[in-house]
XYZ file of C-alpha atoms in Angstrom:
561
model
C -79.397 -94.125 69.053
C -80.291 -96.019 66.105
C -78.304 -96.679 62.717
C -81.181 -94.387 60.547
C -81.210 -91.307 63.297
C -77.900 -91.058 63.048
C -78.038 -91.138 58.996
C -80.944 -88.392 59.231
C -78.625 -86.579 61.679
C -75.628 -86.445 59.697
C -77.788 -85.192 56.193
C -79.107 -82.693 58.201
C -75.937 -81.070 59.380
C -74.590 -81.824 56.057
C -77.085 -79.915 53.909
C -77.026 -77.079 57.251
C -73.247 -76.900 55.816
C -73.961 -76.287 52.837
C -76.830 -73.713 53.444
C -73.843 -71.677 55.676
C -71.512 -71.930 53.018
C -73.634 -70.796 50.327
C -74.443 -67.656 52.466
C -70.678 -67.307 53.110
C -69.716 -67.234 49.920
C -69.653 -63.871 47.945
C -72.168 -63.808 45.009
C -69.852 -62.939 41.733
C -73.025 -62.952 39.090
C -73.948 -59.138 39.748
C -70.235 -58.286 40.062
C -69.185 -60.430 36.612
C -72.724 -59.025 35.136
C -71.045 -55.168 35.793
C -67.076 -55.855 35.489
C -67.160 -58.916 33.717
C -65.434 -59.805 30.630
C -66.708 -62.145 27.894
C -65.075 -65.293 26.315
C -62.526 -65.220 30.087
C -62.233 -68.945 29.081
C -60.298 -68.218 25.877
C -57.526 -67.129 28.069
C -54.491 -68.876 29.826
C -54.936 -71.220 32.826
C -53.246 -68.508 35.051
C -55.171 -65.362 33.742
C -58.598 -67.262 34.335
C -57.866 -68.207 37.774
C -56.432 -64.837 38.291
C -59.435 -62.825 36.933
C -61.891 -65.294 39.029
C -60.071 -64.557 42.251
C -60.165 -60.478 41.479
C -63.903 -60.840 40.587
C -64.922 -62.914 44.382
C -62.841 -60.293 46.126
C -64.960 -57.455 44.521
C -67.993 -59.511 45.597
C -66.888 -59.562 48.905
C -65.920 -55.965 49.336
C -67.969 -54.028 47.504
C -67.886 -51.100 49.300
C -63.985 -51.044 49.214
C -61.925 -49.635 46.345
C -58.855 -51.485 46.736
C -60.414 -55.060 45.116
C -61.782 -52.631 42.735
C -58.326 -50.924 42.154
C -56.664 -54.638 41.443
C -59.588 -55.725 39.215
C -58.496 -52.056 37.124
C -54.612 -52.770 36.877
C -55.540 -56.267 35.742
C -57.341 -55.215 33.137
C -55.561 -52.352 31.604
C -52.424 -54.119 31.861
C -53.993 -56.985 29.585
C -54.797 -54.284 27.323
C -58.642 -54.836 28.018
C -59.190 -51.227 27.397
C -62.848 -51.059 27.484
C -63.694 -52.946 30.533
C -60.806 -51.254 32.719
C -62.450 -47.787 31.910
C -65.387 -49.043 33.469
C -64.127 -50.033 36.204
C -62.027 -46.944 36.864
C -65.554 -44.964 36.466
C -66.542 -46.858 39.171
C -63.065 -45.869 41.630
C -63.818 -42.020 40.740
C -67.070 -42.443 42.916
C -64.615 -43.187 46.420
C -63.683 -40.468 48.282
C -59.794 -41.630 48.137
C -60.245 -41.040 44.443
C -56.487 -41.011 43.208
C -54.957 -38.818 40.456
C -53.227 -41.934 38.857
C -56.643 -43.020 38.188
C -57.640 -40.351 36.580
C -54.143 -40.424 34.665
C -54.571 -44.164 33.948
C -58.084 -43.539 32.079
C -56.561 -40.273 30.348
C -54.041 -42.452 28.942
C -56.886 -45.600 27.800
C -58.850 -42.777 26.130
C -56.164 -41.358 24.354
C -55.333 -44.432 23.415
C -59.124 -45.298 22.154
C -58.678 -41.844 20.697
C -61.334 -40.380 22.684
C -59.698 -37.117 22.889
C -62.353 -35.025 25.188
C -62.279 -37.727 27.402
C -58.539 -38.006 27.680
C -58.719 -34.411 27.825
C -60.781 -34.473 31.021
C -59.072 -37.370 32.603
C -55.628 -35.533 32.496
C -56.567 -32.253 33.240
C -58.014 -33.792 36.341
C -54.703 -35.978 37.283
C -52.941 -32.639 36.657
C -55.875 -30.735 39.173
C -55.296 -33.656 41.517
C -51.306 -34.322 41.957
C -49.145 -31.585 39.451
C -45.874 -32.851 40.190
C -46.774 -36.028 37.800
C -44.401 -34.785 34.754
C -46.071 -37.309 32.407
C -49.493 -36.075 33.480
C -48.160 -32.939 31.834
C -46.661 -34.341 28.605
C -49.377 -36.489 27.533
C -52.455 -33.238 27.829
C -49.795 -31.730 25.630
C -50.615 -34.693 23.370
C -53.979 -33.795 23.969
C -54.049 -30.276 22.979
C -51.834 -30.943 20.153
C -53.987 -33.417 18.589
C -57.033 -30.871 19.163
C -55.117 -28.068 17.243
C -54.869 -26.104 20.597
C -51.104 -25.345 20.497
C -50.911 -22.557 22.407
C -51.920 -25.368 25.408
C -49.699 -27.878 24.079
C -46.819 -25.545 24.201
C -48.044 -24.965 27.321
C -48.365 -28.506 29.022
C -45.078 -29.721 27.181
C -43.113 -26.767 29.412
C -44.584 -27.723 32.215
C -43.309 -31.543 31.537
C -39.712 -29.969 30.547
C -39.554 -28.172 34.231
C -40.487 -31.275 36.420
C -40.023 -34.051 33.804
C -37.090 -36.333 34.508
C -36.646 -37.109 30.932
C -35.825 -33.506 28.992
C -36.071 -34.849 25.604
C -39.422 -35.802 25.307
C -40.084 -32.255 26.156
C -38.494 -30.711 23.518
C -39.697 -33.407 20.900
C -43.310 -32.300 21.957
C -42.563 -28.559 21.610
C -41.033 -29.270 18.123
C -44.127 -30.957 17.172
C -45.964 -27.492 17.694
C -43.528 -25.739 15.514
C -43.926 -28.344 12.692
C -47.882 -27.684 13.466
C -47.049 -23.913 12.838
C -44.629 -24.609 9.892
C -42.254 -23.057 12.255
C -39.139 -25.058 10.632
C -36.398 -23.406 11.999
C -37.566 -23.302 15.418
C -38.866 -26.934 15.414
C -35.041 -28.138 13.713
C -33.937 -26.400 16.953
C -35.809 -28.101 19.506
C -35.638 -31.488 17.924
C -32.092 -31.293 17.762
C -31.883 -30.253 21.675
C -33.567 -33.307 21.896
C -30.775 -35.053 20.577
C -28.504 -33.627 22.373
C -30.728 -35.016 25.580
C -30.929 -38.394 24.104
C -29.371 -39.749 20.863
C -31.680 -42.618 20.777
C -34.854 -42.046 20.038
C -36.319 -42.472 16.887
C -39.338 -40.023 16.542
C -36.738 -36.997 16.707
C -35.332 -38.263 14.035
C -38.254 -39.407 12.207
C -39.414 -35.288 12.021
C -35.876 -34.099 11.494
C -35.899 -35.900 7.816
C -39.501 -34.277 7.248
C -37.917 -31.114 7.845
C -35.181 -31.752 6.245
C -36.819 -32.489 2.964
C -39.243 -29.610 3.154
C -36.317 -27.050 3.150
C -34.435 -28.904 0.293
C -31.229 -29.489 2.592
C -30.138 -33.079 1.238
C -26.697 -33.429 3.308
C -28.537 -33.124 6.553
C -31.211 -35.408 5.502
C -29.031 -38.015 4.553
C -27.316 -37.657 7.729
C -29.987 -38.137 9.762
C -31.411 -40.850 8.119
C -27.834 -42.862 8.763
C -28.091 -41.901 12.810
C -31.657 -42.835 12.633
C -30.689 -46.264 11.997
C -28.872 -46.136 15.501
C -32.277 -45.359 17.084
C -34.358 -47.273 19.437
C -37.823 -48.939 18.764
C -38.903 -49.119 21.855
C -37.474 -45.764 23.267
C -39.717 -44.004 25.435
C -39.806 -41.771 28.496
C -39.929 -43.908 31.592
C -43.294 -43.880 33.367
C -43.411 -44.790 37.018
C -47.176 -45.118 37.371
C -47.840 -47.291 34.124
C -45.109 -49.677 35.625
C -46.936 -50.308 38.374
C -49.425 -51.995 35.533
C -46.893 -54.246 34.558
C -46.908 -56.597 37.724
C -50.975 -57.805 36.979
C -50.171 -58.469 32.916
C -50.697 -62.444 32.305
C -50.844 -61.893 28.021
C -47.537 -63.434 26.531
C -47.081 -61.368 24.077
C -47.598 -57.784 25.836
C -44.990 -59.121 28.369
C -42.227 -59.612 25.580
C -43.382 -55.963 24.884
C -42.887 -55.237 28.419
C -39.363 -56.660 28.345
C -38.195 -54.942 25.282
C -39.325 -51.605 26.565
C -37.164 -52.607 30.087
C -34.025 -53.435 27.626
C -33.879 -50.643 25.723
C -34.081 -48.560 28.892
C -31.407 -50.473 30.187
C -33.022 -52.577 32.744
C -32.525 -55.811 30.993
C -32.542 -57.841 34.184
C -36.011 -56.691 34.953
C -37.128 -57.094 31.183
C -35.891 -60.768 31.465
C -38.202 -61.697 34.442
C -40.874 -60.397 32.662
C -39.965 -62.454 29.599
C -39.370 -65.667 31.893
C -43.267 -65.100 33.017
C -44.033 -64.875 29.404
C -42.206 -68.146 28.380
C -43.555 -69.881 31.822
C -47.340 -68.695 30.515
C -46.951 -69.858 26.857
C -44.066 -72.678 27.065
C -44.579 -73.454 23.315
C -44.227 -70.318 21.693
C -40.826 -70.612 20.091
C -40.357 -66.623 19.732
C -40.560 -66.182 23.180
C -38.075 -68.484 24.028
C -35.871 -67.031 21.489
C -36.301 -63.663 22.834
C -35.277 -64.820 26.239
C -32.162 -66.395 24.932
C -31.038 -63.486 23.095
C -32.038 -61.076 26.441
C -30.186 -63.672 28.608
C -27.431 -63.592 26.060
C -26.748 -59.986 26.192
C -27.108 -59.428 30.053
C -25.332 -62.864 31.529
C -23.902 -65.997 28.664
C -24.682 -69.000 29.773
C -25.285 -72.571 29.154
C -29.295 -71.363 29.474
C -28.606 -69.848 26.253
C -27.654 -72.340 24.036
C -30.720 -74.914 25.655
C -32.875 -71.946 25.204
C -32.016 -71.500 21.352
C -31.797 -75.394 20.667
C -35.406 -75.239 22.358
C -36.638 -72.611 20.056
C -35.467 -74.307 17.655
C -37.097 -77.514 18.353
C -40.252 -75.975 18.739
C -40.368 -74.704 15.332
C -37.660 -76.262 13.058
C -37.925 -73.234 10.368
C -36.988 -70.683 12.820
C -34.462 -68.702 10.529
C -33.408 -66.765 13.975
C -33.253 -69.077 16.125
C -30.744 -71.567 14.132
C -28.755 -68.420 12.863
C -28.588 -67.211 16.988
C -27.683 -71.352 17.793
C -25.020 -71.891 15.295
C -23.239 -68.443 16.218
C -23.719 -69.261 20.124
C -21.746 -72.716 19.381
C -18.943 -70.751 16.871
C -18.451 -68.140 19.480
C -17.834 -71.035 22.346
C -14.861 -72.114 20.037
C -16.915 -75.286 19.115
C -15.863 -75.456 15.035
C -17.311 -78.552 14.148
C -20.620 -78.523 15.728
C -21.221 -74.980 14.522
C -20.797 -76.519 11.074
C -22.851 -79.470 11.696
C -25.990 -77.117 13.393
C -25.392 -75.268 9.911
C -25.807 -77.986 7.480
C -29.218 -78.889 9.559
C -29.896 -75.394 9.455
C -30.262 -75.056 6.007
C -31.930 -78.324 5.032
C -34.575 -77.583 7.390
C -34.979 -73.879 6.994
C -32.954 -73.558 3.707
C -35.291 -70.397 2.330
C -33.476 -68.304 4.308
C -30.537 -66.504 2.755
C -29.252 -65.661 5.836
C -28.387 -69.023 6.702
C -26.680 -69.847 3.394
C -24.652 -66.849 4.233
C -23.854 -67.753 7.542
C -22.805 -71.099 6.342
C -20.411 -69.417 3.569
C -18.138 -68.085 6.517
C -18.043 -71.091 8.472
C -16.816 -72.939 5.631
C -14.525 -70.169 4.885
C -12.931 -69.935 8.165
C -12.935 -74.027 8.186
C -10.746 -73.186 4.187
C -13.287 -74.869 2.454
C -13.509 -72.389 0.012
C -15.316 -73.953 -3.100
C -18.094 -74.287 -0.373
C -17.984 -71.031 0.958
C -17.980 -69.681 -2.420
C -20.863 -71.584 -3.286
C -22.666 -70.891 -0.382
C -22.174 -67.136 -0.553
C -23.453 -67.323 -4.210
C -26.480 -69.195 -3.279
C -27.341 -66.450 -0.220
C -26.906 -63.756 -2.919
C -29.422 -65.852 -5.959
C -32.504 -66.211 -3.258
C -32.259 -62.089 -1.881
C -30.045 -60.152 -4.253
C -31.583 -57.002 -2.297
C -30.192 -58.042 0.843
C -27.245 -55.848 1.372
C -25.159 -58.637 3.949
C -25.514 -61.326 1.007
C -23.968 -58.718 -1.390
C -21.136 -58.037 0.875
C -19.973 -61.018 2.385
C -20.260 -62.399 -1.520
C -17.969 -59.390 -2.284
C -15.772 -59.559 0.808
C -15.523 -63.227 -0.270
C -14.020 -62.209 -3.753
C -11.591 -59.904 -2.639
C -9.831 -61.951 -0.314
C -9.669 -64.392 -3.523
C -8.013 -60.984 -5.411
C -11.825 -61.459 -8.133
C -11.496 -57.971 -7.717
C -13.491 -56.842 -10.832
C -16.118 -59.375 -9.739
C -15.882 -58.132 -6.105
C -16.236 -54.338 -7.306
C -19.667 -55.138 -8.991
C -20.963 -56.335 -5.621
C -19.692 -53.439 -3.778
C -21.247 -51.267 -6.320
C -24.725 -53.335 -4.858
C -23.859 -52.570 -1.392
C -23.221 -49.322 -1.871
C -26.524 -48.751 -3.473
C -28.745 -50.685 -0.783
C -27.208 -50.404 2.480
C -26.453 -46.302 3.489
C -24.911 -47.674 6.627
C -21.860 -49.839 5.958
C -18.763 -47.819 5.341
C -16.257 -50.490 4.209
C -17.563 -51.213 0.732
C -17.232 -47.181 0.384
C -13.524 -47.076 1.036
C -12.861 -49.985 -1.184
C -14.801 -48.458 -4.087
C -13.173 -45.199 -3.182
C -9.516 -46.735 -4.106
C -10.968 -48.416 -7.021
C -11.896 -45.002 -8.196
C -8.580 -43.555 -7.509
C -7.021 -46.150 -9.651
C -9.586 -45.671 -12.360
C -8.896 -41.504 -11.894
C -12.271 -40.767 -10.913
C -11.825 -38.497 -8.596
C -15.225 -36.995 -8.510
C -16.971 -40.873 -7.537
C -13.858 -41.430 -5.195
C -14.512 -38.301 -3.587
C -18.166 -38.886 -3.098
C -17.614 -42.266 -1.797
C -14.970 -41.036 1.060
C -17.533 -39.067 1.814
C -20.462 -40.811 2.435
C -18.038 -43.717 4.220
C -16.473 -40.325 6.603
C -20.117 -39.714 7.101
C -21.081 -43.059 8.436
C -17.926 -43.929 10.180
C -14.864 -41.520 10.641
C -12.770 -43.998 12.543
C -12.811 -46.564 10.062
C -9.431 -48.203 9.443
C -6.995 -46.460 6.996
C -10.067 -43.912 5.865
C -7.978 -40.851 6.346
C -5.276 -42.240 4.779
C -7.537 -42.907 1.838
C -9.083 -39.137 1.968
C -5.420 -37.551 1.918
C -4.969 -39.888 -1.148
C -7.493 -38.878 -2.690
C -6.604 -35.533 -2.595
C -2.495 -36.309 -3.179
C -3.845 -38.262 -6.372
C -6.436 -35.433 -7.709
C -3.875 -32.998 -6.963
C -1.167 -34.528 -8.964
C -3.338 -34.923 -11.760
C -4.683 -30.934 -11.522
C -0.986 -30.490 -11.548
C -0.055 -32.225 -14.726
C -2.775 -30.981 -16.486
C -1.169 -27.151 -15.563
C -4.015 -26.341 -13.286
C -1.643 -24.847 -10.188
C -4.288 -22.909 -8.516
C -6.522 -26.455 -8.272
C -3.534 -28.588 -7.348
C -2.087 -26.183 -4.370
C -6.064 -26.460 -3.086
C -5.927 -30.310 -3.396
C -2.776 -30.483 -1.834
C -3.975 -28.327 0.708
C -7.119 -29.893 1.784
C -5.132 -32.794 2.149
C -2.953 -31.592 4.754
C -5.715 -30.135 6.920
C -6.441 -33.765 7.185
C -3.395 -35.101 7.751
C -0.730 -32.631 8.174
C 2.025 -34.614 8.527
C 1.631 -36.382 5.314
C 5.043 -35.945 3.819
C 4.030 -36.820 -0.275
C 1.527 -33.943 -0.149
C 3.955 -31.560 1.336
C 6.313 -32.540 -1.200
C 4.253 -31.865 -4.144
C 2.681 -28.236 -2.402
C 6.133 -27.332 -2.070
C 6.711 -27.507 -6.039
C 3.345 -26.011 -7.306
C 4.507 -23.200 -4.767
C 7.756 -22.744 -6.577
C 6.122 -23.305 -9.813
C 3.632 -19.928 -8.451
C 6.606 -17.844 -7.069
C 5.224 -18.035 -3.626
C 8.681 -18.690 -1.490
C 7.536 -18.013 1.615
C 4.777 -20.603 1.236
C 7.201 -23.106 -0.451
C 9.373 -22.483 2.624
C 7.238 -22.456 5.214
C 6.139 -26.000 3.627
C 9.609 -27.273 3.766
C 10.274 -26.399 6.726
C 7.411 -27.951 8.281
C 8.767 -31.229 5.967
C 12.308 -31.096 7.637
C 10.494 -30.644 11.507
C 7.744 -33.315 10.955
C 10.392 -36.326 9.440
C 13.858 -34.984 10.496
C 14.977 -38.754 9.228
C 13.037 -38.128 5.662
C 16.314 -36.981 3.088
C 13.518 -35.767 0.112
C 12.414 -33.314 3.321
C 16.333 -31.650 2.762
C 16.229 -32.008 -1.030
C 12.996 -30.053 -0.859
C 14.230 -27.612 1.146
C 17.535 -27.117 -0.960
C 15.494 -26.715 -4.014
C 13.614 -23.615 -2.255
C 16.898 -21.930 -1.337
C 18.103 -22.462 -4.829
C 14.519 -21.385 -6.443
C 15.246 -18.389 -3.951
C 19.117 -17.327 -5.303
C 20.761 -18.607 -2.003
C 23.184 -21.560 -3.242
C 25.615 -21.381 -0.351
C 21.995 -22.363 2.028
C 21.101 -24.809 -0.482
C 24.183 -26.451 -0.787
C 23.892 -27.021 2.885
C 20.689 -29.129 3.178
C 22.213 -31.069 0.182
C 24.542 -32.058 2.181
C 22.508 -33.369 5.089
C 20.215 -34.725 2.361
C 23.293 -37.026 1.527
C 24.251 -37.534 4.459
C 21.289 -39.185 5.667
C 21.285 -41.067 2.371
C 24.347 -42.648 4.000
């Protein structure tokens, strides 16, 4: 056979190859030309390769639904809306039509705020598989957003007898009430919610507007303190949107993802999630920092603080990221870097008051306190409105005894922060001292309010009332001092000064059996206490029975002894 057969031979079987090949191979156009998206190479490395592959395996099996089904998920968990809803058009044609489907293009449209299409769409998961609780809930959305309560109140039952999560139920159901300026009934239901779930923020969100449409301050101002306990990302837990979540390639609607996972408590799944969106988008610093605070919550590691110092290197004005890095190194127990990372911190990201502030307790707790103090001062000049600065400026003074300085700062805390209950108590004493007892007893208040447990608070509140009492009863006010006296024992009704006092605006009223009973109570509660006998002796002798009153005298002495 000669050298150019051969050659002929061989370009003939190649181009044959080729020719078999090409007729092998699925033809995407029509199938990019229907499901296609535009711009695809404007996306990550992974997504393209990911959406190619989905659109050949339509190509190839047209007449299946389960490429078709894959090519859906990937869209609509990439939040490409528009194009998934086309494609889900094209399941409903296949006999094995599923009512997820239909749920899953209820949910785009309501989304879109297509309402009569989201209307249809649920009503037919609903028709198609009723034991889908969420299928439920969301029509009730539906209807509610149409002005069709009596169906909203309808669907949102429905969700409350087969829907895992009760709460959202009744949050839905108060929503109609508010629709029918039902207040009462709606304050009900939101606050069964509450009682399901003390977390989520919409609840509270329509309690306030309730709450200031009937004029009743002392609940709003309650709620809006528990409200600040809430969760953003608090929602009820939906199985068939989670099975979405695998196909998402988009960075930033997996950190979405993972946040939604972590406040559900599933912060192990949330940080594989996250760990796809860092290994998609390696550069974006908030990413990584999210990971390293998710990792830090769930399992503290050495990851952690590479994470944050990664973050950090990735953008060097990352007021989060060096404020997470030089706590991760103080919390270790490792002083001196922790400064050091600090001093970096805020030459490369000084704008942030935050960092200044952090900086004034490290150098505090090193007792470099002309530092600290300087520090603290400089967090408080750049964001005056920033109720931490305020505080730890104030905290800063007191434990120099600048009280009058530290008061004025307090005053600032008090005024922008309605959560933190320790600059309350402090300016609650500070009012006792100055006699105010109507700004001391609105400041144990609000700090009761926010925290009951706080250290030495009760003790403060029975002050209060020992001190205003006292002062009702030097002015001759007996009838005010006895009620001062009194509230203060409900409190704390072993408090032996109070009982003291109540005893002698008793005698001073001629009420001997309350005087007694008092005493008595003085004498059982602190049997070691010799002003508990004295007291007692004085009501005996108020009564006209010396011989009983020279008896507790005499144990009065004798404990004296």
């Amino acid at each position: 056979m000669s050298r150019s057969y051969s050659k002929g031979l061989i370009a003939v079987l190649s181009i044959m190859g080729a020719l078999i090949l090409c007729s092998c191979a699925p033809n995407v156009q029509p199938v990019k030309e229907q499901y296609g998206i535009q711009n695809a190479d404007s996306y990550n490395q992974t997504f393209q390769e990911e959406y190619e592959s989905l659109i050949k395996a339509v190509a190839k099996r047209p007449n299946d639904s389960e490429p078709l089904e894959a090519l859906a998920y990937f869209y609509h968990a990439n939040l490409l809306l528009k194009e998934s809803q086309t494609v889900y058009a094209s399941l409903f044609a296949f006999p094995d039509s599923k009512a997820k489907w239909h749920y899953y293009a209820g949910r785009i449209a309501l989304d879109l705020g297509d309402q009569e299409r989201a209307l249809e769409h649920l009503n037919e998961a609903v028709a198609r598989d009723d034991r889908y609780g969420l299928s439920h809930f969301y029509l009730g959305e539906v209807f509610l957003k149409l002005g069709e309560l009596e169906k909203a109140e309808s669907s949102y039952r429905s969700y409350l007898e087969i829907g895992t999560e009760k709460a959202y139920g009744f949050i839905g159901l108060g929503r109609v009430e508010i629709a029918r300026k039902q207040w009462s009934q709606a304050e009900g239901l939101l606050l069964n919610s509450l009682r399901e779930d003390s977390k989520i923020v919409s609840a509270y969100s329509l309690l306030t507007n309730i709450y200031r449409r009937m004029g009743r301050e002392d609940q709003l101002k309650r709620v809006e303190r528990a409200a600040l306990n809430g969760e953003r990302y608090h929602q009820p837990r939906d199985e068939w949107m989670e099975e979405l979540y695998p196909f998402c390639l988009e960075p930033y609607r997996l950190s979405v993802i993972a946040s939604i996972l972590e406040a559900s408590g599933r912060e192990r799944e949330g940080i594989e999630f996250l760990q796809k969106a860092v290994s998609l988008s390696p550069e974006n610093s908030r990413l990584v920092f999210q990971l390293a605070e998710m990792l830090k919550k769930s399992d503290p590691s050495e990851e952690v603080t590479e994470l944050l110092l990664r973050a950090i290197e990735l953008d060097s004005t990352y007021e989060s990221a060096h404020y997470a890095y030089v706590s991760e190194l103080d919390s270790n127990g490792e002083s001196e870097a922790a400064l050091a990372a600090s001093q970096r911190a805020v030459e490369l990201a000084g704008e942030a008051s935050g960092l200044w502030r952090q900086r004034g307790v490290l150098l505090e707790k090193a007792r470099e306190l002309s530092g600290a103090e300087l520090a603290f001062r400089k967090a408080v000049e750049m964001e005056p409105t920033e109720s931490k600065n305020q505080s730890a400026l104030a905290n800063f003074l007191w434990a120099k005894n600048e009280k009058a300085e530290a008061i004025v700062h307090y005053k600032e805390v008090r005024k922008l922060s309605p959560i933190e209950p320790k600059c309350r108590a402090i300016l609650a004493a500070h009012y006792l001292e100055q006699k105010d007892f109507d700004e001391a007893r609105k400041c144990i208040d609000e700090a009761v309010a926010i925290d009951p447990q706080l250290d030495g608070l009760t003790e403060l509140n029975v002050q209060h009332h020992l001190l205003e009492g006292s002062a009702k009863l030097l002015e001759g006010d007996l009838e005010a001092a006895a009620l001062s006296f009194e509230s203060g024992l409900k409190i704390d009704p072993k408090h032996l000064d109070t009982m003291v006092r109540l005893v002698a605006v008793y005698l001073e009223q001629d009420e001997l059996e309350s005087a007694r009973a008092t005493a008595r109570a003085a004498v059982k509660q602190h049997p070691r206490a010799a002003i508990a006998y004295r007291v007692m002796a004085g009501v005996e002798m108020k009564a006209g029975n010396a011989q009983e009153a020279q008896t507790w005298m005499e144990r009065a002495r004798k404990l004296q002894k």
